[in-house]
Amino acid sequence: MNTIPVITIDGPSGSGKGTIARLLAKKMGWHYLESGALYRVLAYAVIQAKIDLNDVSRLVVLARDLPVKFDSEDESRILWCGYDITDSIHTESCGNLASKIAALPEVRDALLSRQRVFCASPGLVTDGRDMGTVVFPQSKLKIFITADRATRAKRRYMQLKEKGNNVSLENILSELTERDYRDEHRAVSPLKPAQDAILLDTTHLNIEQTFDQVMVFVQEAFGVSV
Ligand code: DC
């Protein structure tokens, strides 16, 4: 039996799951897997190679052989053939295409084992849509982070603005609505909380308050004072 501890943080776009997962991994000294980055890198590769989304067998080969690495010093940095593409994949267009590709069961299947290898000592914190339900169902602590849609859109807007992107709140809100619908209604591994997940609504919480709450869950689940 695999006894390596795993904490899964799932939720929709803009819920704050990525920020919290990164902070938590750092605090625990555990590995970090941003599963959405794999779907985003795949979308990036599809754009670069101009691959048709109907060409599923080509997408599967690409998913299996994706030349992507997570920086060993900072696992939130994504390297593509040695180049740092972290900022390039975190655009709205890459996110939207990633969500379309992520609806293909064959692609999800091809990425499964790539995700599971991140489960390594001393532990793993991971974020995504199906981390608690499908990829790491053995996880001892599953958190599902949400926030109302307007709040999430505003957060994404601020994030992208800070990075110097020229974006409109209206567009972000409509893309987010579309992406939520697709992620929640796809036939395979839809976005939903695991039965044993703890729900955390961050609509009225800032990052610090959310993190404090998550630390309470961690202490309750693992019985340690960290
Ligand atoms: O977490 P994110 O917004 O970076 O993810 C981008 C897209 O990838 C998301 O809209 C759906 C897909 N995704 C997924 O289907 N399963 C995951 N575990 C993570 C992301």
Short mmCIF file of N, CA, C and O in Angstrom, two decimals, residues 100-218:
data_model
loop_
_atom_site.label_atom_id
_atom_site.label_comp_id
_atom_site.label_asym_id
_atom_site.label_seq_id
_atom_site.Cartn_x
_atom_site.Cartn_y
_atom_site.Cartn_z
N LYS A 100 -11.05 22.21 -23.30
CA LYS A 100 -11.64 21.43 -24.41
C LYS A 100 -10.91 20.09 -24.56
O LYS A 100 -11.53 19.05 -24.69
N ILE A 101 -9.58 20.16 -24.52
CA ILE A 101 -8.78 18.94 -24.67
C ILE A 101 -9.04 17.99 -23.48
O ILE A 101 -9.08 16.78 -23.64
N ALA A 102 -9.24 18.60 -22.31
CA ALA A 102 -9.42 17.80 -21.09
C ALA A 102 -10.73 17.02 -21.09
O ALA A 102 -10.93 16.13 -20.26
N ALA A 103 -11.63 17.34 -22.03
CA ALA A 103 -12.89 16.60 -22.09
C ALA A 103 -12.72 15.27 -22.83
O ALA A 103 -13.63 14.44 -22.83
N LEU A 104 -11.55 15.06 -23.44
CA LEU A 104 -11.33 13.82 -24.21
C LEU A 104 -10.83 12.70 -23.28
O LEU A 104 -9.72 12.80 -22.74
N PRO A 105 -11.61 11.64 -23.10
CA PRO A 105 -11.23 10.58 -22.16
C PRO A 105 -9.87 9.97 -22.48
O PRO A 105 -9.10 9.65 -21.56
N GLU A 106 -9.55 9.81 -23.78
CA GLU A 106 -8.28 9.16 -24.15
C GLU A 106 -7.09 10.00 -23.69
O GLU A 106 -6.06 9.48 -23.29
N VAL A 107 -7.26 11.32 -23.76
CA VAL A 107 -6.17 12.22 -23.34
C VAL A 107 -6.02 12.16 -21.81
O VAL A 107 -4.90 12.06 -21.29
N ARG A 108 -7.12 12.16 -21.11
CA ARG A 108 -7.07 12.09 -19.64
C ARG A 108 -6.35 10.80 -19.22
O ARG A 108 -5.52 10.80 -18.32
N ASP A 109 -6.69 9.74 -19.92
CA ASP A 109 -6.09 8.45 -19.61
C ASP A 109 -4.57 8.50 -19.83
O ASP A 109 -3.79 7.99 -19.02
N ALA A 110 -4.16 9.12 -20.92
CA ALA A 110 -2.73 9.20 -21.26
C ALA A 110 -1.96 10.02 -20.23
O ALA A 110 -0.76 9.83 -20.03
N LEU A 111 -2.65 10.95 -19.56
CA LEU A 111 -1.95 11.80 -18.59
C LEU A 111 -1.97 11.23 -17.16
O LEU A 111 -1.28 11.75 -16.28
N LEU A 112 -2.74 10.18 -16.98
CA LEU A 112 -2.92 9.65 -15.63
C LEU A 112 -1.61 9.23 -14.94
O LEU A 112 -1.29 9.68 -13.85
N SER A 113 -0.84 8.38 -15.63
CA SER A 113 0.38 7.89 -14.98
C SER A 113 1.41 9.01 -14.82
O SER A 113 2.19 9.02 -13.87
N ARG A 114 1.37 9.99 -15.73
CA ARG A 114 2.30 11.13 -15.61
C ARG A 114 2.03 11.91 -14.32
O ARG A 114 2.93 12.53 -13.76
N GLN A 115 0.77 11.92 -13.91
CA GLN A 115 0.42 12.65 -12.70
C GLN A 115 0.79 11.85 -11.45
O GLN A 115 1.27 12.39 -10.47
N ARG A 116 0.55 10.54 -11.55
CA ARG A 116 0.75 9.71 -10.34
C ARG A 116 2.22 9.61 -9.93
O ARG A 116 2.51 9.38 -8.75
N VAL A 117 3.16 9.80 -10.86
CA VAL A 117 4.57 9.69 -10.46
C VAL A 117 4.98 10.83 -9.52
O VAL A 117 6.02 10.75 -8.87
N PHE A 118 4.16 11.85 -9.42
CA PHE A 118 4.49 12.97 -8.51
C PHE A 118 4.30 12.58 -7.05
O PHE A 118 4.72 13.30 -6.15
N CYS A 119 3.62 11.46 -6.83
CA CYS A 119 3.38 11.02 -5.46
C CYS A 119 4.67 10.41 -4.93
O CYS A 119 4.96 9.24 -5.13
N ALA A 120 5.51 11.26 -4.33
CA ALA A 120 6.82 10.83 -3.87
C ALA A 120 7.07 11.37 -2.46
O ALA A 120 6.45 12.37 -2.06
N SER A 121 7.96 10.69 -1.75
CA SER A 121 8.30 11.09 -0.39
C SER A 121 8.88 12.51 -0.37
O SER A 121 9.59 12.87 -1.31
N PRO A 122 8.62 13.37 0.60
CA PRO A 122 7.88 13.08 1.84
C PRO A 122 6.37 13.24 1.72
O PRO A 122 5.64 12.86 2.65
N GLY A 123 5.85 13.77 0.59
CA GLY A 123 4.40 13.94 0.45
C GLY A 123 4.11 14.78 -0.77
O GLY A 123 5.02 15.31 -1.42
N LEU A 124 2.82 14.87 -1.11
CA LEU A 124 2.42 15.61 -2.30
C LEU A 124 1.20 16.48 -2.02
O LEU A 124 0.24 16.03 -1.39
N VAL A 125 1.28 17.73 -2.49
CA VAL A 125 0.10 18.59 -2.52
C VAL A 125 -0.19 18.81 -4.01
O VAL A 125 0.71 19.13 -4.78
N THR A 126 -1.45 18.59 -4.39
CA THR A 126 -1.77 18.72 -5.80
C THR A 126 -3.08 19.47 -5.99
O THR A 126 -3.97 19.39 -5.14
N ASP A 127 -3.18 20.20 -7.10
CA ASP A 127 -4.45 20.89 -7.37
C ASP A 127 -4.95 20.57 -8.77
O ASP A 127 -4.16 20.24 -9.66
N GLY A 128 -6.27 20.64 -8.94
CA GLY A 128 -6.86 20.35 -10.24
C GLY A 128 -8.36 20.26 -10.18
O GLY A 128 -9.02 21.03 -9.48
N ARG A 129 -8.89 19.30 -10.97
CA ARG A 129 -10.35 19.12 -11.02
C ARG A 129 -10.75 17.74 -10.51
O ARG A 129 -11.84 17.56 -9.99
N ASP A 130 -9.86 16.75 -10.74
CA ASP A 130 -10.20 15.36 -10.40
C ASP A 130 -9.11 14.71 -9.56
O ASP A 130 -8.94 13.50 -9.59
N MET A 131 -8.37 15.52 -8.82
CA MET A 131 -7.28 14.96 -8.02
C MET A 131 -7.83 14.04 -6.92
O MET A 131 -7.31 12.96 -6.69
N GLY A 132 -8.89 14.50 -6.25
CA GLY A 132 -9.46 13.70 -5.15
C GLY A 132 -10.38 12.59 -5.64
O GLY A 132 -10.50 11.55 -5.00
N THR A 133 -11.01 12.79 -6.80
CA THR A 133 -11.98 11.79 -7.28
C THR A 133 -11.34 10.67 -8.10
O THR A 133 -11.74 9.53 -8.01
N VAL A 134 -10.32 11.00 -8.90
CA VAL A 134 -9.79 10.01 -9.85
C VAL A 134 -8.29 9.73 -9.70
O VAL A 134 -7.87 8.57 -9.65
N VAL A 135 -7.50 10.78 -9.65
CA VAL A 135 -6.04 10.56 -9.73
C VAL A 135 -5.45 10.08 -8.40
O VAL A 135 -4.66 9.14 -8.37
N PHE A 136 -5.86 10.71 -7.29
CA PHE A 136 -5.35 10.30 -5.97
C PHE A 136 -6.51 10.04 -5.00
O PHE A 136 -6.63 10.73 -3.97
N PRO A 137 -7.36 9.05 -5.33
CA PRO A 137 -8.54 8.83 -4.47
C PRO A 137 -8.15 8.38 -3.06
O PRO A 137 -8.96 8.46 -2.14
N GLN A 138 -6.89 7.92 -2.89
CA GLN A 138 -6.43 7.46 -1.57
C GLN A 138 -6.06 8.62 -0.65
O GLN A 138 -5.75 8.42 0.52
N SER A 139 -6.06 9.83 -1.20
CA SER A 139 -5.63 11.00 -0.42
C SER A 139 -6.37 11.12 0.90
O SER A 139 -7.59 10.97 0.95
N LYS A 140 -5.61 11.43 1.95
CA LYS A 140 -6.20 11.49 3.28
C LYS A 140 -6.95 12.80 3.49
O LYS A 140 -7.87 12.89 4.30
N LEU A 141 -6.52 13.82 2.81
CA LEU A 141 -7.19 15.12 2.96
C LEU A 141 -7.54 15.66 1.58
O LEU A 141 -6.67 15.94 0.76
N LYS A 142 -8.85 15.78 1.34
CA LYS A 142 -9.34 16.29 0.05
C LYS A 142 -10.11 17.57 0.33
O LYS A 142 -11.08 17.56 1.11
N ILE A 143 -9.67 18.63 -0.30
CA ILE A 143 -10.34 19.91 -0.10
C ILE A 143 -10.90 20.35 -1.44
O ILE A 143 -10.23 20.22 -2.48
N PHE A 144 -12.12 20.84 -1.43
CA PHE A 144 -12.73 21.36 -2.65
C PHE A 144 -13.00 22.84 -2.42
O PHE A 144 -13.82 23.22 -1.59
N ILE A 145 -12.23 23.67 -3.13
CA ILE A 145 -12.32 25.12 -2.92
C ILE A 145 -13.22 25.76 -3.98
O ILE A 145 -13.04 25.52 -5.18
N THR A 146 -14.16 26.56 -3.52
CA THR A 146 -15.02 27.27 -4.47
C THR A 146 -15.08 28.75 -4.10
O THR A 146 -14.57 29.17 -3.06
N ALA A 147 -15.71 29.51 -4.96
CA ALA A 147 -16.03 30.92 -4.68
C ALA A 147 -17.07 31.27 -5.73
O ALA A 147 -17.13 30.61 -6.78
N ASP A 148 -17.90 32.30 -5.48
CA ASP A 148 -18.91 32.57 -6.49
C ASP A 148 -18.23 33.07 -7.77
O ASP A 148 -17.09 33.53 -7.75
N ARG A 149 -18.97 32.94 -8.88
CA ARG A 149 -18.35 33.15 -10.19
C ARG A 149 -17.84 34.58 -10.39
O ARG A 149 -16.76 34.79 -10.93
N ALA A 150 -18.60 35.54 -9.92
CA ALA A 150 -18.19 36.94 -10.10
C ALA A 150 -16.87 37.20 -9.36
O ALA A 150 -15.98 37.89 -9.88
N THR A 151 -16.75 36.63 -8.18
CA THR A 151 -15.51 36.81 -7.39
C THR A 151 -14.34 36.15 -8.10
O THR A 151 -13.24 36.72 -8.21
N ARG A 152 -14.57 34.97 -8.63
CA ARG A 152 -13.47 34.26 -9.32
C ARG A 152 -13.04 35.01 -10.58
O ARG A 152 -11.85 35.12 -10.86
N ALA A 153 -14.02 35.54 -11.30
CA ALA A 153 -13.69 36.29 -12.51
C ALA A 153 -12.86 37.53 -12.16
O ALA A 153 -11.87 37.85 -12.83
N LYS A 154 -13.24 38.17 -11.07
CA LYS A 154 -12.53 39.37 -10.65
C LYS A 154 -11.08 39.03 -10.25
O LYS A 154 -10.13 39.73 -10.59
N ARG A 155 -10.92 37.91 -9.57
CA ARG A 155 -9.56 37.48 -9.19
C ARG A 155 -8.71 37.21 -10.42
O ARG A 155 -7.55 37.61 -10.46
N ARG A 156 -9.28 36.49 -11.39
CA ARG A 156 -8.53 36.21 -12.62
C ARG A 156 -8.15 37.50 -13.32
O ARG A 156 -7.06 37.68 -13.81
N TYR A 157 -9.11 38.42 -13.34
CA TYR A 157 -8.90 39.71 -13.99
C TYR A 157 -7.71 40.44 -13.34
O TYR A 157 -6.81 40.93 -14.04
N MET A 158 -7.71 40.51 -12.01
CA MET A 158 -6.63 41.19 -11.29
C MET A 158 -5.28 40.52 -11.56
O MET A 158 -4.28 41.17 -11.81
N GLN A 159 -5.30 39.19 -11.52
CA GLN A 159 -4.06 38.41 -11.76
C GLN A 159 -3.47 38.73 -13.13
O GLN A 159 -2.29 39.02 -13.27
N LEU A 160 -4.35 38.70 -14.15
CA LEU A 160 -3.88 38.92 -15.52
C LEU A 160 -3.46 40.36 -15.73
O LEU A 160 -2.47 40.64 -16.41
N LYS A 161 -4.18 41.28 -15.11
CA LYS A 161 -3.84 42.71 -15.20
C LYS A 161 -2.45 42.97 -14.60
O LYS A 161 -1.61 43.67 -15.17
N GLU A 162 -2.23 42.35 -13.42
CA GLU A 162 -0.94 42.51 -12.74
C GLU A 162 0.21 42.03 -13.61
O GLU A 162 1.32 42.54 -13.55
N LYS A 163 -0.08 40.99 -14.42
CA LYS A 163 0.97 40.46 -15.31
C LYS A 163 1.10 41.29 -16.58
O LYS A 163 1.84 40.94 -17.49
N GLY A 164 0.31 42.36 -16.66
CA GLY A 164 0.43 43.27 -17.80
C GLY A 164 -0.44 42.88 -19.00
O GLY A 164 -0.27 43.42 -20.08
N ASN A 165 -1.39 41.94 -18.80
CA ASN A 165 -2.26 41.54 -19.91
C ASN A 165 -3.40 42.53 -20.08
O ASN A 165 -3.94 43.05 -19.10
N ASN A 166 -3.76 42.76 -21.34
CA ASN A 166 -4.87 43.67 -21.62
C ASN A 166 -6.15 42.84 -21.71
O ASN A 166 -6.43 42.23 -22.73
N VAL A 167 -6.90 42.77 -20.59
CA VAL A 167 -8.07 41.89 -20.55
C VAL A 167 -9.32 42.65 -20.12
O VAL A 167 -9.22 43.71 -19.50
N SER A 168 -10.49 42.11 -20.47
CA SER A 168 -11.73 42.75 -20.01
C SER A 168 -12.44 41.80 -19.05
O SER A 168 -12.49 40.58 -19.26
N LEU A 169 -12.99 42.39 -17.98
CA LEU A 169 -13.67 41.60 -16.95
C LEU A 169 -14.85 40.84 -17.56
O LEU A 169 -15.10 39.68 -17.23
N GLU A 170 -15.54 41.52 -18.47
CA GLU A 170 -16.70 40.92 -19.13
C GLU A 170 -16.31 39.63 -19.89
O GLU A 170 -16.97 38.60 -19.76
N ASN A 171 -15.21 39.74 -20.65
CA ASN A 171 -14.75 38.56 -21.40
C ASN A 171 -14.35 37.43 -20.47
O ASN A 171 -14.65 36.26 -20.71
N ILE A 172 -13.64 37.81 -19.40
CA ILE A 172 -13.18 36.78 -18.47
C ILE A 172 -14.38 36.08 -17.85
O ILE A 172 -14.41 34.85 -17.75
N LEU A 173 -15.39 36.84 -17.47
CA LEU A 173 -16.58 36.25 -16.86
C LEU A 173 -17.27 35.29 -17.83
O LEU A 173 -17.67 34.19 -17.44
N SER A 174 -17.37 35.69 -19.09
CA SER A 174 -18.09 34.80 -20.01
C SER A 174 -17.25 33.55 -20.32
O SER A 174 -17.78 32.45 -20.43
N GLU A 175 -15.92 33.71 -20.42
CA GLU A 175 -15.07 32.53 -20.67
C GLU A 175 -15.09 31.57 -19.48
O GLU A 175 -15.08 30.36 -19.63
N LEU A 176 -15.11 32.17 -18.29
CA LEU A 176 -15.12 31.36 -17.06
C LEU A 176 -16.42 30.56 -16.96
O LEU A 176 -16.42 29.39 -16.59
N THR A 177 -17.52 31.20 -17.34
CA THR A 177 -18.83 30.54 -17.30
C THR A 177 -18.83 29.35 -18.26
O THR A 177 -19.27 28.25 -17.91
N GLU A 178 -18.27 29.59 -19.45
CA GLU A 178 -18.20 28.53 -20.46
C GLU A 178 -17.32 27.38 -19.97
O GLU A 178 -17.65 26.22 -20.09
N ARG A 179 -16.18 27.74 -19.37
CA ARG A 179 -15.21 26.72 -18.92
C ARG A 179 -15.79 25.93 -17.73
O ARG A 179 -15.67 24.71 -17.69
N ASP A 180 -16.44 26.63 -16.80
CA ASP A 180 -17.08 25.93 -15.67
C ASP A 180 -18.05 24.88 -16.19
O ASP A 180 -18.05 23.74 -15.75
N TYR A 181 -18.87 25.32 -17.17
CA TYR A 181 -19.91 24.42 -17.69
C TYR A 181 -19.25 23.18 -18.30
O TYR A 181 -19.63 22.05 -18.02
N ARG A 182 -18.21 23.41 -19.13
CA ARG A 182 -17.55 22.30 -19.81
C ARG A 182 -16.89 21.35 -18.79
O ARG A 182 -17.04 20.14 -18.87
N ASP A 183 -16.19 21.94 -17.83
CA ASP A 183 -15.48 21.10 -16.85
C ASP A 183 -16.45 20.31 -15.95
O ASP A 183 -16.16 19.19 -15.55
N GLU A 184 -17.61 20.92 -15.68
CA GLU A 184 -18.56 20.25 -14.78
C GLU A 184 -19.42 19.20 -15.50
O GLU A 184 -19.92 18.29 -14.87
N HIS A 185 -19.60 19.38 -16.81
CA HIS A 185 -20.53 18.51 -17.52
C HIS A 185 -19.88 17.49 -18.42
O HIS A 185 -20.58 16.74 -19.10
N ARG A 186 -18.55 17.42 -18.48
CA ARG A 186 -17.95 16.41 -19.36
C ARG A 186 -18.25 15.02 -18.80
O ARG A 186 -18.46 14.86 -17.58
N ALA A 187 -18.20 14.03 -19.72
CA ALA A 187 -18.60 12.68 -19.33
C ALA A 187 -17.58 12.02 -18.40
O ALA A 187 -17.94 11.23 -17.53
N VAL A 188 -16.30 12.35 -18.58
CA VAL A 188 -15.25 11.67 -17.80
C VAL A 188 -14.60 12.62 -16.82
O VAL A 188 -14.23 13.75 -17.17
N SER A 189 -14.45 12.18 -15.58
CA SER A 189 -13.79 12.96 -14.52
C SER A 189 -14.27 14.42 -14.45
O SER A 189 -13.45 15.34 -14.50
N PRO A 190 -15.56 14.65 -14.38
CA PRO A 190 -16.03 16.05 -14.31
C PRO A 190 -15.59 16.70 -13.01
O PRO A 190 -15.28 16.01 -12.03
N LEU A 191 -15.58 18.02 -13.04
CA LEU A 191 -15.25 18.78 -11.83
C LEU A 191 -16.37 18.58 -10.82
O LEU A 191 -17.51 19.00 -11.05
N LYS A 192 -16.03 17.91 -9.72
CA LYS A 192 -17.00 17.75 -8.63
C LYS A 192 -16.23 17.33 -7.38
O LYS A 192 -15.16 16.71 -7.48
N PRO A 193 -16.77 17.66 -6.21
CA PRO A 193 -16.04 17.27 -5.00
C PRO A 193 -16.11 15.76 -4.79
O PRO A 193 -17.13 15.14 -5.12
N ALA A 194 -15.04 15.17 -4.27
CA ALA A 194 -15.08 13.76 -3.88
C ALA A 194 -16.08 13.65 -2.73
O ALA A 194 -16.32 14.64 -2.02
N GLN A 195 -16.61 12.46 -2.55
CA GLN A 195 -17.62 12.28 -1.49
C GLN A 195 -17.09 12.65 -0.12
O GLN A 195 -17.82 13.15 0.73
N ASP A 196 -15.78 12.39 0.08
CA ASP A 196 -15.19 12.67 1.39
C ASP A 196 -14.39 13.97 1.39
O ASP A 196 -13.52 14.18 2.24
N ALA A 197 -14.69 14.87 0.45
CA ALA A 197 -13.95 16.16 0.42
C ALA A 197 -14.56 17.16 1.39
O ALA A 197 -15.76 17.14 1.67
N ILE A 198 -13.70 18.06 1.88
CA ILE A 198 -14.18 19.17 2.71
C ILE A 198 -14.41 20.34 1.77
O ILE A 198 -13.52 20.69 0.98
N LEU A 199 -15.57 20.96 1.84
CA LEU A 199 -15.86 22.10 0.97
C LEU A 199 -15.43 23.40 1.65
O LEU A 199 -15.68 23.59 2.83
N LEU A 200 -14.78 24.24 0.88
CA LEU A 200 -14.35 25.53 1.44
C LEU A 200 -14.71 26.64 0.47
O LEU A 200 -14.18 26.71 -0.64
N ASP A 201 -15.64 27.50 0.89
CA ASP A 201 -16.06 28.62 0.05
C ASP A 201 -15.21 29.84 0.41
O ASP A 201 -15.23 30.30 1.55
N THR A 202 -14.46 30.33 -0.57
CA THR A 202 -13.52 31.43 -0.29
C THR A 202 -14.03 32.79 -0.79
O THR A 202 -13.26 33.74 -0.87
N THR A 203 -15.35 32.84 -1.11
CA THR A 203 -15.89 34.10 -1.66
C THR A 203 -15.53 35.29 -0.77
O THR A 203 -15.16 36.36 -1.27
N HIS A 204 -15.65 35.09 0.54
CA HIS A 204 -15.40 36.23 1.45
C HIS A 204 -14.08 36.07 2.22
O HIS A 204 -13.90 36.70 3.26
N LEU A 205 -13.19 35.24 1.70
CA LEU A 205 -11.90 35.04 2.39
C LEU A 205 -10.76 35.51 1.50
O LEU A 205 -10.80 35.31 0.28
N ASN A 206 -9.75 36.13 2.12
CA ASN A 206 -8.55 36.43 1.33
C ASN A 206 -7.62 35.21 1.41
O ASN A 206 -7.92 34.22 2.09
N ILE A 207 -6.48 35.33 0.73
CA ILE A 207 -5.55 34.19 0.66
C ILE A 207 -5.09 33.76 2.06
O ILE A 207 -5.06 32.57 2.38
N GLU A 208 -4.77 34.74 2.88
CA GLU A 208 -4.26 34.43 4.22
C GLU A 208 -5.31 33.69 5.06
O GLU A 208 -5.01 32.68 5.71
N GLN A 209 -6.56 34.18 4.98
CA GLN A 209 -7.64 33.54 5.76
C GLN A 209 -7.91 32.14 5.22
O GLN A 209 -8.14 31.20 6.00
N THR A 210 -7.85 31.99 3.91
CA THR A 210 -8.07 30.67 3.30
C THR A 210 -6.97 29.71 3.75
O THR A 210 -7.24 28.57 4.15
N PHE A 211 -5.74 30.20 3.71
CA PHE A 211 -4.61 29.34 4.07
C PHE A 211 -4.71 28.92 5.55
O PHE A 211 -4.48 27.76 5.89
N ASP A 212 -5.09 29.86 6.41
CA ASP A 212 -5.24 29.52 7.84
C ASP A 212 -6.28 28.42 8.03
O ASP A 212 -6.09 27.49 8.81
N GLN A 213 -7.36 28.53 7.29
CA GLN A 213 -8.43 27.52 7.38
C GLN A 213 -7.92 26.16 6.89
O GLN A 213 -8.16 25.14 7.51
N VAL A 214 -7.17 26.19 5.79
CA VAL A 214 -6.63 24.95 5.25
C VAL A 214 -5.67 24.30 6.26
O VAL A 214 -5.66 23.08 6.44
N MET A 215 -4.88 25.13 6.93
CA MET A 215 -3.95 24.58 7.93
C MET A 215 -4.68 23.89 9.07
O MET A 215 -4.19 22.92 9.65
N VAL A 216 -5.88 24.41 9.41
CA VAL A 216 -6.69 23.74 10.44
C VAL A 216 -7.09 22.35 9.95
O VAL A 216 -6.97 21.35 10.67
N PHE A 217 -7.48 22.26 8.67
CA PHE A 217 -7.85 20.95 8.10
C PHE A 217 -6.64 20.00 8.12
O PHE A 217 -6.77 18.82 8.40
N VAL A 218 -5.48 20.54 7.79
CA VAL A 218 -4.27 19.72 7.74
C VAL A 218 -3.97 19.17 9.13
O VAL A 218 -3.68 17.97 9.31
#
